[in-house]
């Protein structure tokens, strides 16, 4: 049965005042509607923010352990619903069921990690120059936090922003990507059943330009955390800055893999395929440029093409599918735009480049270009689709120079067995996440995550780093 997701405001499921809903569709099955979500208005948003504002005092007064107990409860409830949440996510955005199941498990682990944070230290004692004084730092919540999330990790990202916001004593207004509103509603159901105090977590769906922008501009929203496109992120940053709210932006990537002549070939090829094509390339950490030293280039290329030809593209709900469709028509069009640009600008199309199964959904072939000119669009701009730009280089130094020659700096990998190549990569690669002999995608929940250059607002998410964003430091002097 097709369901309609309601907003969740002050502990109650509520329809939008607009009386309108929008359809969530299945990118793998154009005939199937997954459900409907509320097309909310600015007035709905005001009520939602008001609920979060009223709840913040009571929530911030609970101990970390008490707040943590709620998060443990949400995790336990979610554990009972893994299949339902994962299936809804696969239907809404086309990632394979294996991946959405993995993502749901990751969401549960994130909830438990931050539940434990409620018992960890929040400050330091700092020696004062006054012998009779005690000086220390403590941390206080920001207040109401607006959470704006994308569709590509529809389970993990809402949780990795919401769980730390809550554990450090903030209340939350969550606006999910419209594409995956129903998946997010299923996560909120778990919070609802865990009986968090009213207004602590609120959920509102609707268009980015009304609800997303409205959150960024709202005078009662004290912090905004966003993952998505650069253009939207930068506007959110400007709006937050102009009214003195704290903001955190995670945006695009153009992530390189460097393959040295001494690399483990099988490992490098497998990691390139997984990094570039899992989730149909729709990860900000996806591999999109590959630089291979000349001595290994032909062997690498042959194996990459052979293994790419073996990938099975199809229905994300089928166990035999390795890669699903693009998440939407807009994403498919975007991907085809870049593929056409690659051909127009003279890159050699080695494999892929076509839409497939078009009667069924928004499918595209895994695509590999052989390139010589690093200034080409497909080597510079984020594609957010299963497309690799492959380069032959004269040395690791040249690979590194090209790897850094983009405006992004999120994630980067090198495959080498030489320790000094590893060390220079760690030192000289401009990326927030540098990975040695491992694919460019893959984030661990207990470690800081974020980018350099245009990839982020230079803040970090996840692990202990989340504390820096979701709290303010107070320096206390007692005499
Ligand atoms: N870094 C990453 O992980 C991601 C990067 N992207 C990049 O962005 C491209 C476009 O994807 P898209 O989904 O359109 O990304 P957007 O940046 O438009 O969407 C991300 C989130 O922001 C919301 N939003 C949209 N417009 C505004 C606004 N004016 N003010 C505040 N919030 C807003 C969206 O809501 P709504 O869904 O209702 O529009 C969604 O919740 C992709 O091709 C990819 O290159 C996309 C997703 C994730
Ligand atoms: O690679 C990951 O696990 C996280 C990537 C991510 O945050 C994103 O694509 O938005």
mmCIF file of N, CA and C and ligand atoms in Angstrom, residues 37 148-153 157 175-180 206-214 216 226-233 235-236 239 250-253 282-285 330-331 334 382-384 410 455, ligand 1:
data_model
loop_
_atom_site.group_PDB
_atom_site.id
_atom_site.type_symbol
_atom_site.label_atom_id
_atom_site.label_comp_id
_atom_site.label_asym_id
_atom_site.label_seq_id
_atom_site.Cartn_x
_atom_site.Cartn_y
_atom_site.Cartn_z
ATOM 1 N N UNK A 37 4.508 12.846 0.291
ATOM 2 C CA UNK A 37 4.985 13.598 1.461
ATOM 3 C C UNK A 37 4.364 14.997 1.439
ATOM 4 N N UNK A 148 19.577 19.977 7.196
ATOM 5 C CA UNK A 148 19.125 19.864 5.789
ATOM 6 C C UNK A 148 19.960 18.767 5.132
ATOM 7 N N UNK A 149 19.278 17.723 4.667
ATOM 8 C CA UNK A 149 20.025 16.540 4.217
ATOM 9 C C UNK A 149 19.751 16.189 2.753
ATOM 10 N N UNK A 150 20.704 15.474 2.118
ATOM 11 C CA UNK A 150 20.554 15.084 0.716
ATOM 12 C C UNK A 150 19.916 13.697 0.587
ATOM 13 N N UNK A 151 19.745 13.262 -0.647
ATOM 14 C CA UNK A 151 19.081 11.979 -0.905
ATOM 15 C C UNK A 151 20.071 10.833 -1.054
ATOM 16 N N UNK A 152 21.372 11.131 -1.173
ATOM 17 C CA UNK A 152 22.292 10.044 -1.558
ATOM 18 C C UNK A 152 22.649 9.108 -0.408
ATOM 19 N N UNK A 153 22.626 9.623 0.833
ATOM 20 C CA UNK A 153 22.721 8.756 2.018
ATOM 21 C C UNK A 153 21.503 9.090 2.877
ATOM 22 N N UNK A 157 23.061 10.076 6.731
ATOM 23 C CA UNK A 157 23.342 11.509 6.918
ATOM 24 C C UNK A 157 22.349 12.170 7.886
ATOM 25 N N UNK A 175 14.891 18.765 7.807
ATOM 26 C CA UNK A 175 14.260 18.847 6.485
ATOM 27 C C UNK A 175 15.035 17.908 5.550
ATOM 28 N N UNK A 176 14.415 16.778 5.188
ATOM 29 C CA UNK A 176 15.126 15.824 4.332
ATOM 30 C C UNK A 176 15.017 16.229 2.862
ATOM 31 N N UNK A 177 15.871 15.648 2.025
ATOM 32 C CA UNK A 177 15.712 15.813 0.578
ATOM 33 C C UNK A 177 14.325 15.308 0.188
ATOM 34 N N UNK A 178 13.672 16.008 -0.713
ATOM 35 C CA UNK A 178 12.327 15.594 -1.123
ATOM 36 C C UNK A 178 12.355 14.187 -1.723
ATOM 37 N N UNK A 179 13.419 13.916 -2.466
ATOM 38 C CA UNK A 179 13.598 12.621 -3.119
ATOM 39 C C UNK A 179 13.445 11.439 -2.145
ATOM 40 N N UNK A 180 13.859 11.640 -0.890
ATOM 41 C CA UNK A 180 13.884 10.522 0.074
ATOM 42 C C UNK A 180 13.138 10.875 1.363
ATOM 43 N N UNK A 206 9.128 19.351 2.264
ATOM 44 C CA UNK A 206 8.689 20.421 1.367
ATOM 45 C C UNK A 206 9.863 20.857 0.525
ATOM 46 N N UNK A 207 9.640 21.877 -0.290
ATOM 47 C CA UNK A 207 10.677 22.216 -1.263
ATOM 48 C C UNK A 207 11.877 22.875 -0.586
ATOM 49 N N UNK A 208 13.038 22.690 -1.219
ATOM 50 C CA UNK A 208 14.263 23.291 -0.694
ATOM 51 C C UNK A 208 14.151 24.799 -0.613
ATOM 52 N N UNK A 209 13.533 25.404 -1.644
ATOM 53 C CA UNK A 209 13.510 26.871 -1.673
ATOM 54 C C UNK A 209 12.573 27.459 -0.624
ATOM 55 N N UNK A 210 11.594 26.686 -0.149
ATOM 56 C CA UNK A 210 10.697 27.208 0.905
ATOM 57 C C UNK A 210 11.166 26.727 2.286
ATOM 58 N N UNK A 211 11.253 25.437 2.460
ATOM 59 C CA UNK A 211 11.541 24.912 3.813
ATOM 60 C C UNK A 211 13.048 24.960 4.110
ATOM 61 N N UNK A 212 13.882 24.583 3.135
ATOM 62 C CA UNK A 212 15.338 24.629 3.368
ATOM 63 C C UNK A 212 15.797 26.062 3.580
ATOM 64 N N UNK A 213 15.448 26.907 2.626
ATOM 65 C CA UNK A 213 15.857 28.309 2.737
ATOM 66 C C UNK A 213 15.225 28.974 3.966
ATOM 67 N N UNK A 214 13.970 28.616 4.221
ATOM 68 C CA UNK A 214 13.274 29.169 5.396
ATOM 69 C C UNK A 214 13.997 28.823 6.695
ATOM 70 N N UNK A 216 17.259 28.151 6.938
ATOM 71 C CA UNK A 216 18.533 28.882 6.968
ATOM 72 C C UNK A 216 18.323 30.334 7.391
ATOM 73 N N UNK A 226 24.303 21.213 6.842
ATOM 74 C CA UNK A 226 23.828 20.928 5.485
ATOM 75 C C UNK A 226 24.789 19.996 4.762
ATOM 76 N N UNK A 227 24.256 19.061 4.012
ATOM 77 C CA UNK A 227 25.038 18.318 3.014
ATOM 78 C C UNK A 227 24.280 18.387 1.698
ATOM 79 N N UNK A 228 24.990 18.717 0.633
ATOM 80 C CA UNK A 228 24.341 18.781 -0.678
ATOM 81 C C UNK A 228 25.230 19.511 -1.666
ATOM 82 N N UNK A 229 24.585 20.229 -2.590
ATOM 83 C CA UNK A 229 25.344 20.852 -3.682
ATOM 84 C C UNK A 229 26.073 22.106 -3.204
ATOM 85 N N UNK A 230 27.108 22.470 -3.956
ATOM 86 C CA UNK A 230 27.878 23.671 -3.614
ATOM 87 C C UNK A 230 27.051 24.937 -3.713
ATOM 88 N N UNK A 231 26.217 25.003 -4.774
ATOM 89 C CA UNK A 231 25.481 26.251 -4.968
ATOM 90 C C UNK A 231 24.524 26.499 -3.801
ATOM 91 N N UNK A 232 23.779 25.472 -3.405
ATOM 92 C CA UNK A 232 22.833 25.647 -2.289
ATOM 93 C C UNK A 232 23.595 25.862 -0.979
ATOM 94 N N UNK A 233 24.650 25.087 -0.778
ATOM 95 C CA UNK A 233 25.426 25.202 0.461
ATOM 96 C C UNK A 233 25.954 26.604 0.678
ATOM 97 N N UNK A 235 24.800 29.432 -0.445
ATOM 98 C CA UNK A 235 23.716 30.369 -0.102
ATOM 99 C C UNK A 235 23.313 30.199 1.359
ATOM 100 N N UNK A 236 23.242 28.943 1.797
ATOM 101 C CA UNK A 236 22.881 28.689 3.203
ATOM 102 C C UNK A 236 23.929 29.327 4.122
ATOM 103 N N UNK A 239 23.368 33.058 4.274
ATOM 104 C CA UNK A 239 22.189 33.426 5.075
ATOM 105 C C UNK A 239 22.483 33.264 6.562
ATOM 106 N N UNK A 250 28.731 20.487 4.053
ATOM 107 C CA UNK A 250 29.496 19.433 3.372
ATOM 108 C C UNK A 250 28.994 19.365 1.944
ATOM 109 N N UNK A 251 29.901 19.563 0.991
ATOM 110 C CA UNK A 251 29.434 19.711 -0.391
ATOM 111 C C UNK A 251 30.172 18.744 -1.332
ATOM 112 N N UNK A 252 30.594 19.239 -2.451
ATOM 113 C CA UNK A 252 31.047 18.310 -3.495
ATOM 114 C C UNK A 252 32.452 17.759 -3.347
ATOM 115 N N UNK A 253 32.781 16.873 -4.267
ATOM 116 C CA UNK A 253 34.127 16.321 -4.351
ATOM 117 C C UNK A 253 34.469 16.030 -5.807
ATOM 118 N N UNK A 282 27.023 8.130 -6.886
ATOM 119 C CA UNK A 282 26.375 9.296 -6.277
ATOM 120 C C UNK A 282 26.803 9.483 -4.812
ATOM 121 N N UNK A 283 28.105 9.594 -4.641
ATOM 122 C CA UNK A 283 28.638 9.869 -3.309
ATOM 123 C C UNK A 283 29.565 11.062 -3.441
ATOM 124 N N UNK A 284 29.596 11.899 -2.426
ATOM 125 C CA UNK A 284 30.551 13.012 -2.519
ATOM 126 C C UNK A 284 31.975 12.498 -2.421
ATOM 127 N N UNK A 285 32.155 11.282 -1.923
ATOM 128 C CA UNK A 285 33.490 10.683 -1.827
ATOM 129 C C UNK A 285 33.797 9.743 -3.008
ATOM 130 N N UNK A 330 16.577 13.980 -13.006
ATOM 131 C CA UNK A 330 17.533 15.107 -12.971
ATOM 132 C C UNK A 330 18.964 14.592 -12.857
ATOM 133 N N UNK A 331 19.163 13.549 -12.039
ATOM 134 C CA UNK A 331 20.523 13.011 -11.886
ATOM 135 C C UNK A 331 20.983 12.305 -13.159
ATOM 136 N N UNK A 334 21.823 14.949 -15.685
ATOM 137 C CA UNK A 334 23.092 15.561 -15.293
ATOM 138 C C UNK A 334 24.270 14.674 -15.729
ATOM 139 N N UNK A 382 32.145 18.049 -10.630
ATOM 140 C CA UNK A 382 31.564 16.862 -10.000
ATOM 141 C C UNK A 382 30.450 16.311 -10.892
ATOM 142 N N UNK A 383 30.537 15.031 -11.258
ATOM 143 C CA UNK A 383 29.514 14.424 -12.128
ATOM 144 C C UNK A 383 28.373 13.847 -11.282
ATOM 145 N N UNK A 384 28.707 13.226 -10.162
ATOM 146 C CA UNK A 384 27.724 12.556 -9.314
ATOM 147 C C UNK A 384 27.000 11.461 -10.091
ATOM 148 N N UNK A 410 37.945 16.782 -1.072
ATOM 149 C CA UNK A 410 37.236 15.982 -0.064
ATOM 150 C C UNK A 410 37.998 14.706 0.291
ATOM 151 N N UNK A 455 35.102 21.985 -0.858
ATOM 152 C CA UNK A 455 34.276 20.830 -0.482
ATOM 153 C C UNK A 455 33.498 21.019 0.807
HETATM 154 N N1 LIG B 1 27.858 16.364 -1.130
HETATM 155 C C1 LIG B 1 26.908 15.503 -1.330
HETATM 156 O O1 LIG B 1 26.883 14.493 -0.706
HETATM 157 C C2 LIG B 1 25.817 15.798 -2.290
HETATM 158 C C3 LIG B 1 26.061 16.517 -3.431
HETATM 159 N N2 LIG B 1 25.060 16.762 -4.297
HETATM 160 C C4 LIG B 1 25.384 17.498 -5.543
HETATM 161 O O2 LIG B 1 24.332 18.364 -5.857
HETATM 162 C C5 LIG B 1 23.783 18.059 -7.134
HETATM 163 C C6 LIG B 1 22.294 18.339 -7.124
HETATM 164 O O3 LIG B 1 21.610 17.534 -6.170
HETATM 165 P P1 LIG B 1 20.396 18.143 -5.338
HETATM 166 O O4 LIG B 1 19.630 17.099 -4.661
HETATM 167 O O5 LIG B 1 19.627 19.049 -6.229
HETATM 168 O O6 LIG B 1 21.188 18.983 -4.199
HETATM 169 P P2 LIG B 1 20.668 20.181 -3.353
HETATM 170 O O7 LIG B 1 21.839 20.874 -2.756
HETATM 171 O O8 LIG B 1 19.691 20.981 -4.119
HETATM 172 O O9 LIG B 1 19.823 19.452 -2.180
HETATM 173 C C7 LIG B 1 20.316 19.113 -0.912
HETATM 174 C C8 LIG B 1 19.300 19.516 0.173
HETATM 175 O O10 LIG B 1 19.134 20.940 0.160
HETATM 176 C C9 LIG B 1 17.755 21.274 -0.021
HETATM 177 N N3 LIG B 1 17.656 22.537 -0.753
HETATM 178 C C10 LIG B 1 17.447 22.734 -2.080
HETATM 179 N N4 LIG B 1 17.409 24.063 -2.364
HETATM 180 C C11 LIG B 1 17.598 24.710 -1.196
HETATM 181 C C12 LIG B 1 17.671 26.089 -0.840
HETATM 182 N N5 LIG B 1 17.547 27.043 -1.742
HETATM 183 N N6 LIG B 1 17.902 26.402 0.462
HETATM 184 C C13 LIG B 1 18.050 25.439 1.390
HETATM 185 N N7 LIG B 1 17.967 24.113 1.114
HETATM 186 C C14 LIG B 1 17.752 23.745 -0.163
HETATM 187 C C15 LIG B 1 17.190 20.085 -0.764
HETATM 188 O O11 LIG B 1 15.782 20.035 -0.660
HETATM 189 P P3 LIG B 1 14.912 19.405 -1.879
HETATM 190 O O12 LIG B 1 15.323 17.983 -1.975
HETATM 191 O O13 LIG B 1 13.521 19.575 -1.417
HETATM 192 O O14 LIG B 1 15.247 20.197 -3.105
HETATM 193 C C16 LIG B 1 17.899 18.947 -0.048
HETATM 194 O O15 LIG B 1 17.301 18.708 1.200
HETATM 195 C C17 LIG B 1 24.166 16.618 -7.364
HETATM 196 O O16 LIG B 1 24.223 16.305 -8.715
HETATM 197 C C18 LIG B 1 25.523 16.563 -6.715
HETATM 198 O O17 LIG B 1 26.502 17.066 -7.596
HETATM 199 C C19 LIG B 1 23.798 16.323 -4.046
HETATM 200 C C20 LIG B 1 23.487 15.597 -2.939
HETATM 201 C C21 LIG B 1 24.517 15.249 -1.980
#
